PDB file of C-alpha atoms in Angstrom:
ATOM      1  CA  ASP A   8     -45.133 -33.866 -11.838  1.00  0.00           C
ATOM      2  CA  GLU A   9     -43.170 -33.552 -15.039  1.00  0.00           C
ATOM      3  CA  ALA A  10     -45.938 -31.822 -17.011  1.00  0.00           C
ATOM      4  CA  SER A  11     -46.397 -29.215 -14.286  1.00  0.00           C
ATOM      5  CA  ARG A  12     -42.664 -28.473 -14.219  1.00  0.00           C
ATOM      6  CA  HIS A  13     -42.642 -27.949 -17.980  1.00  0.00           C
ATOM      7  CA  ARG A  14     -45.755 -25.767 -17.848  1.00  0.00           C
ATOM      8  CA  PHE A  15     -44.300 -23.629 -15.043  1.00  0.00           C
ATOM      9  CA  TYR A  16     -40.986 -23.244 -16.891  1.00  0.00           C
ATOM     10  CA  LYS A  17     -42.748 -22.163 -20.077  1.00  0.00           C
ATOM     11  CA  GLN A  18     -45.052 -19.711 -18.279  1.00  0.00           C
ATOM     12  CA  VAL A  19     -42.166 -18.026 -16.489  1.00  0.00           C
ATOM     13  CA  TYR A  20     -40.201 -17.881 -19.747  1.00  0.00           C
ATOM     14  CA  GLU A  21     -43.153 -16.296 -21.552  1.00  0.00           C
ATOM     15  CA  GLY A  22     -43.569 -13.781 -18.719  1.00  0.00           C
ATOM     16  CA  VAL A  23     -39.921 -12.745 -18.948  1.00  0.00           C
ATOM     17  CA  ILE A  24     -40.110 -12.433 -22.746  1.00  0.00           C
ATOM     18  CA  ALA A  25     -43.344 -10.411 -22.549  1.00  0.00           C
ATOM     19  CA  ARG A  26     -41.730  -7.797 -20.260  1.00  0.00           C
ATOM     20  CA  PRO A  27     -38.165  -7.356 -21.530  1.00  0.00           C
ATOM     21  CA  GLY A  28     -37.540  -4.177 -19.525  1.00  0.00           C
ATOM     22  CA  ASP A  29     -38.511  -5.686 -16.177  1.00  0.00           C
ATOM     23  CA  ARG A  30     -35.151  -6.547 -14.592  1.00  0.00           C
ATOM     24  CA  ASP A  31     -36.826  -7.791 -11.394  1.00  0.00           C
ATOM     25  CA  LEU A  32     -39.019 -10.234 -13.301  1.00  0.00           C
ATOM     26  CA  ALA A  33     -36.105 -11.413 -15.451  1.00  0.00           C
ATOM     27  CA  ALA A  34     -33.725 -12.034 -12.532  1.00  0.00           C
ATOM     28  CA  GLU A  35     -36.270 -13.732 -10.304  1.00  0.00           C
ATOM     29  CA  GLY A  36     -37.882 -15.577 -13.221  1.00  0.00           C
ATOM     30  CA  ILE A  37     -34.631 -17.071 -14.463  1.00  0.00           C
ATOM     31  CA  GLN A  38     -33.809 -18.177 -10.935  1.00  0.00           C
ATOM     32  CA  LEU A  39     -37.228 -19.874 -10.654  1.00  0.00           C
ATOM     33  CA  MET A  40     -36.823 -21.491 -14.055  1.00  0.00           C
ATOM     34  CA  ALA A  41     -33.570 -23.041 -12.863  1.00  0.00           C
ATOM     35  CA  PHE A  42     -35.420 -24.808 -10.033  1.00  0.00           C
ATOM     36  CA  VAL A  43     -37.577 -26.768 -12.454  1.00  0.00           C
ATOM     37  CA  ALA A  44     -35.202 -27.043 -15.420  1.00  0.00           C
ATOM     38  CA  GLU A  45     -33.643 -30.240 -16.650  1.00  0.00           C
ATOM     39  CA  THR A  46     -30.163 -30.831 -15.204  1.00  0.00           C
ATOM     40  CA  ASP A  47     -28.265 -29.689 -18.305  1.00  0.00           C
ATOM     41  CA  ASP A  48     -30.446 -26.613 -18.756  1.00  0.00           C
ATOM     42  CA  ARG A  49     -30.214 -25.735 -15.068  1.00  0.00           C
ATOM     43  CA  LEU A  50     -26.475 -25.196 -15.202  1.00  0.00           C
ATOM     44  CA  THR A  51     -26.771 -23.057 -18.340  1.00  0.00           C
ATOM     45  CA  LEU A  52     -29.585 -20.975 -16.848  1.00  0.00           C
ATOM     46  CA  LEU A  53     -27.678 -20.342 -13.636  1.00  0.00           C
ATOM     47  CA  GLU A  54     -24.530 -19.368 -15.544  1.00  0.00           C
ATOM     48  CA  PHE A  55     -26.623 -16.972 -17.617  1.00  0.00           C
ATOM     49  CA  ALA A  56     -28.194 -15.551 -14.449  1.00  0.00           C
ATOM     50  CA  ILE A  57     -24.796 -14.896 -12.878  1.00  0.00           C
ATOM     51  CA  GLU A  58     -23.435 -13.404 -16.097  1.00  0.00           C
ATOM     52  CA  ARG A  59     -26.363 -11.016 -16.498  1.00  0.00           C
ATOM     53  CA  PHE A  60     -27.532 -10.412 -12.932  1.00  0.00           C
ATOM     54  CA  PHE A  61     -24.505 -10.632 -10.635  1.00  0.00           C
ATOM     55  CA  ASP A  62     -24.920  -6.933  -9.877  1.00  0.00           C
ATOM     56  CA  TYR A  63     -28.726  -7.174  -9.554  1.00  0.00           C
ATOM     57  CA  ASP A  64     -30.246  -5.407  -6.543  1.00  0.00           C
ATOM     58  CA  ARG A  65     -33.503  -7.069  -5.575  1.00  0.00           C
ATOM     59  CA  ARG A  66     -36.435  -5.260  -4.049  1.00  0.00           C
ATOM     60  CA  VAL A  67     -36.293  -5.235  -0.275  1.00  0.00           C
ATOM     61  CA  ASP A  68     -39.434  -3.230   0.469  1.00  0.00           C
ATOM     62  CA  ASN A  69     -41.382  -6.478   0.729  1.00  0.00           C
ATOM     63  CA  CYS A  70     -38.930  -8.443   2.896  1.00  0.00           C
ATOM     64  CA  VAL A  71     -37.995  -7.775   6.503  1.00  0.00           C
ATOM     65  CA  ASN A  72     -34.462  -9.161   6.827  1.00  0.00           C
ATOM     66  CA  CYS A  73     -33.438  -9.126   3.185  1.00  0.00           C
ATOM     67  CA  LYS A  74     -30.632  -7.224   1.529  1.00  0.00           C
ATOM     68  CA  VAL A  75     -30.363  -6.150  -2.097  1.00  0.00           C
ATOM     69  CA  GLY A  76     -27.810  -8.863  -2.944  1.00  0.00           C
ATOM     70  CA  ASP A  77     -29.749 -11.816  -1.575  1.00  0.00           C
ATOM     71  CA  SER A  78     -31.013 -12.972  -4.973  1.00  0.00           C
ATOM     72  CA  THR A  79     -27.455 -12.880  -6.269  1.00  0.00           C
ATOM     73  CA  GLY A  80     -26.323 -14.825  -3.203  1.00  0.00           C
ATOM     74  CA  GLU A  81     -28.957 -17.483  -3.862  1.00  0.00           C
ATOM     75  CA  MET A  82     -28.026 -17.714  -7.549  1.00  0.00           C
ATOM     76  CA  VAL A  83     -24.329 -18.007  -6.655  1.00  0.00           C
ATOM     77  CA  ARG A  84     -25.063 -20.721  -4.102  1.00  0.00           C
ATOM     78  CA  ASP A  85     -27.238 -22.639  -6.578  1.00  0.00           C
ATOM     79  CA  LEU A  86     -24.655 -22.397  -9.352  1.00  0.00           C
ATOM     80  CA  ALA A  87     -21.776 -23.282  -7.029  1.00  0.00           C
ATOM     81  CA  SER A  88     -23.691 -26.324  -5.822  1.00  0.00           C
ATOM     82  CA  ALA A  89     -24.371 -27.343  -9.422  1.00  0.00           C
ATOM     83  CA  TYR A  90     -20.678 -26.901 -10.201  1.00  0.00           C
ATOM     84  CA  VAL A  91     -19.706 -29.167  -7.294  1.00  0.00           C
ATOM     85  CA  SER A  92     -22.186 -31.801  -8.486  1.00  0.00           C
ATOM     86  CA  ALA A  93     -20.738 -31.543 -12.003  1.00  0.00           C
ATOM     87  CA  GLY A  94     -17.160 -31.960 -10.739  1.00  0.00           C
ATOM     88  CA  ARG A  95     -16.318 -28.304 -11.384  1.00  0.00           C
ATOM     89  CA  THR A  96     -15.329 -27.693  -7.788  1.00  0.00           C
ATOM     90  CA  THR A  97     -12.650 -25.076  -8.372  1.00  0.00           C
ATOM     91  CA  GLU A  98     -15.158 -22.958 -10.299  1.00  0.00           C
ATOM     92  CA  ALA A  99     -17.568 -23.224  -7.363  1.00  0.00           C
ATOM     93  CA  ILE A 100     -14.925 -21.933  -4.958  1.00  0.00           C
ATOM     94  CA  GLU A 101     -13.949 -19.087  -7.284  1.00  0.00           C
ATOM     95  CA  LEU A 102     -17.584 -18.072  -7.739  1.00  0.00           C
ATOM     96  CA  ILE A 103     -18.251 -17.943  -4.003  1.00  0.00           C
ATOM     97  CA  GLN A 104     -15.032 -16.024  -3.421  1.00  0.00           C
ATOM     98  CA  ARG A 105     -16.168 -13.515  -6.041  1.00  0.00           C
ATOM     99  CA  LEU A 106     -19.484 -13.079  -4.234  1.00  0.00           C
ATOM    100  CA  VAL A 107     -17.748 -12.485  -0.907  1.00  0.00           C
ATOM    101  CA  THR A 108     -15.260 -10.074  -2.461  1.00  0.00           C
ATOM    102  CA  GLU A 109     -17.681  -8.064  -4.568  1.00  0.00           C
ATOM    103  CA  ARG A 110     -21.094  -8.292  -2.875  1.00  0.00           C
ATOM    104  CA  GLU A 111     -20.621  -9.427   0.725  1.00  0.00           C
ATOM    105  CA  GLN A 112     -22.039  -6.212   2.190  1.00  0.00           C
ATOM    106  CA  ASP A 113     -25.151  -6.602   0.000  1.00  0.00           C
ATOM    107  CA  VAL A 114     -25.994 -10.162   1.119  1.00  0.00           C
ATOM    108  CA  SER A 115     -27.744 -11.053   4.373  1.00  0.00           C
ATOM    109  CA  ALA A 116     -25.749 -12.918   7.003  1.00  0.00           C
ATOM    110  CA  TYR A 117     -28.180 -15.863   6.955  1.00  0.00           C
ATOM    111  CA  ASN A 118     -27.793 -16.093   3.182  1.00  0.00           C
ATOM    112  CA  LEU A 119     -23.995 -15.976   3.427  1.00  0.00           C
ATOM    113  CA  ALA A 120     -24.042 -18.650   6.123  1.00  0.00           C
ATOM    114  CA  LEU A 121     -25.633 -21.100   3.684  1.00  0.00           C
ATOM    115  CA  THR A 122     -23.200 -20.008   0.982  1.00  0.00           C
ATOM    116  CA  PHE A 123     -20.298 -20.881   3.261  1.00  0.00           C
ATOM    117  CA  GLU A 124     -21.828 -24.334   3.673  1.00  0.00           C
ATOM    118  CA  THR A 125     -21.707 -24.747  -0.106  1.00  0.00           C
ATOM    119  CA  LEU A 126     -18.102 -23.512  -0.053  1.00  0.00           C
ATOM    120  CA  SER A 127     -17.299 -26.112   2.585  1.00  0.00           C
ATOM    121  CA  ARG A 128     -18.840 -28.823   0.411  1.00  0.00           C
ATOM    122  CA  ALA A 129     -16.568 -27.764  -2.456  1.00  0.00           C
ATOM    123  CA  TYR A 130     -13.476 -27.947  -0.254  1.00  0.00           C
ATOM    124  CA  TRP A 131     -14.635 -31.296   1.136  1.00  0.00           C
ATOM    125  CA  GLU A 132     -14.904 -32.654  -2.417  1.00  0.00           C
ATOM    126  CA  LEU A 133     -11.293 -31.547  -2.994  1.00  0.00           C
ATOM    127  CA  GLU A 134     -10.363 -33.348   0.246  1.00  0.00           C
ATOM    128  CA  ASP A 135      -9.217 -30.077   1.791  1.00  0.00           C
ATOM    129  CA  PHE A 136     -10.848 -30.933   5.086  1.00  0.00           C
ATOM    130  CA  ALA A 137      -9.307 -28.061   7.044  1.00  0.00           C
ATOM    131  CA  ALA A 138     -10.662 -25.513   4.538  1.00  0.00           C
ATOM    132  CA  ALA A 139     -14.066 -27.242   4.577  1.00  0.00           C
ATOM    133  CA  LYS A 140     -14.280 -26.929   8.350  1.00  0.00           C
ATOM    134  CA  ALA A 141     -12.977 -23.350   8.241  1.00  0.00           C
ATOM    135  CA  ALA A 142     -15.752 -22.404   5.790  1.00  0.00           C
ATOM    136  CA  ILE A 143     -18.375 -23.812   8.154  1.00  0.00           C
ATOM    137  CA  GLU A 144     -16.834 -21.959  11.080  1.00  0.00           C
ATOM    138  CA  GLU A 145     -16.847 -18.723   9.053  1.00  0.00           C
ATOM    139  CA  GLY A 146     -20.537 -19.219   8.315  1.00  0.00           C
ATOM    140  CA  LEU A 147     -21.196 -19.728  12.028  1.00  0.00           C
ATOM    141  CA  ARG A 148     -19.181 -16.632  12.894  1.00  0.00           C
ATOM    142  CA  ARG A 149     -21.357 -14.580  10.574  1.00  0.00           C
ATOM    143  CA  PHE A 150     -24.671 -16.111  11.618  1.00  0.00           C
ATOM    144  CA  PRO A 151     -24.433 -18.010  14.924  1.00  0.00           C
ATOM    145  CA  GLU A 152     -28.153 -18.542  15.600  1.00  0.00           C
ATOM    146  CA  GLY A 153     -31.125 -19.810  13.616  1.00  0.00           C
ATOM    147  CA  TRP A 154     -31.880 -22.824  11.478  1.00  0.00           C
ATOM    148  CA  GLN A 155     -29.034 -21.931   9.112  1.00  0.00           C
ATOM    149  CA  ALA A 156     -26.563 -22.093  12.007  1.00  0.00           C
ATOM    150  CA  ASP A 157     -28.100 -25.392  13.123  1.00  0.00           C
ATOM    151  CA  GLN A 158     -27.573 -26.751   9.626  1.00  0.00           C
ATOM    152  CA  LEU A 159     -23.949 -25.578   9.662  1.00  0.00           C
ATOM    153  CA  ARG A 160     -23.359 -27.264  13.032  1.00  0.00           C
ATOM    154  CA  LYS A 161     -24.799 -30.539  11.730  1.00  0.00           C
ATOM    155  CA  THR A 162     -22.503 -30.360   8.710  1.00  0.00           C
ATOM    156  CA  LEU A 163     -19.505 -29.649  10.931  1.00  0.00           C
ATOM    157  CA  GLU A 164     -20.435 -32.603  13.192  1.00  0.00           C
ATOM    158  CA  ARG A 165     -20.650 -34.848  10.128  1.00  0.00           C
ATOM    159  CA  TYR A 166     -17.233 -33.630   8.956  1.00  0.00           C
ATOM    160  CA  GLU A 167     -15.737 -34.295  12.380  1.00  0.00           C
ATOM    161  CA  LEU A 168     -17.222 -37.785  12.446  1.00  0.00           C
ATOM    162  CA  ASP A 169     -16.036 -38.516   8.889  1.00  0.00           C
ATOM    163  CA  THR A 170     -12.484 -37.386   9.626  1.00  0.00           C
ATOM    164  CA  GLN A 171     -12.366 -39.408  12.866  1.00  0.00           C
ATOM    165  CA  THR A 172     -13.625 -42.478  11.073  1.00  0.00           C
ATOM    166  CA  SER A 173     -11.140 -42.121   8.215  1.00  0.00           C
ATOM    167  CA  GLN A 174      -8.204 -41.709  10.644  1.00  0.00           C
ATOM    168  CA  ARG A 175      -8.866 -45.159  12.120  1.00  0.00           C
TER     169      ARG A 175
END
């Protein structure tokens, strides 16, 4: 409920403020705050997270298939998705391209697969259907099996159906 969201947001904020030298807490906390933030605040929080933590290397000693850039990948995907929803599609594409250029080797394939789905959504919004499909196919090339790949295939099927329907 609304009160719980506000309480959670405030508690995470207070935790981050109480431990200013804890980069792990700050990066993960800001990302969690964005999940429960109001729409306007969410975009600002995610932009702040990318500005301050794009080079953040998360702990991987407590995660089997994680890579140090996975938190950054998630933040980029969340911000890019928020940009698409806000009509800032070109910024979404540029942000994802920056991630791939600068941190690709640090981000897990399953994480990148979902990021390519967000990239495809941005291209779809720009009505660049070929680029949207190419982004999905790139995600599948990187991570061909698993629920992420299944999600990519469903998106690609929807794109194919939409383009067939619009050509009629």
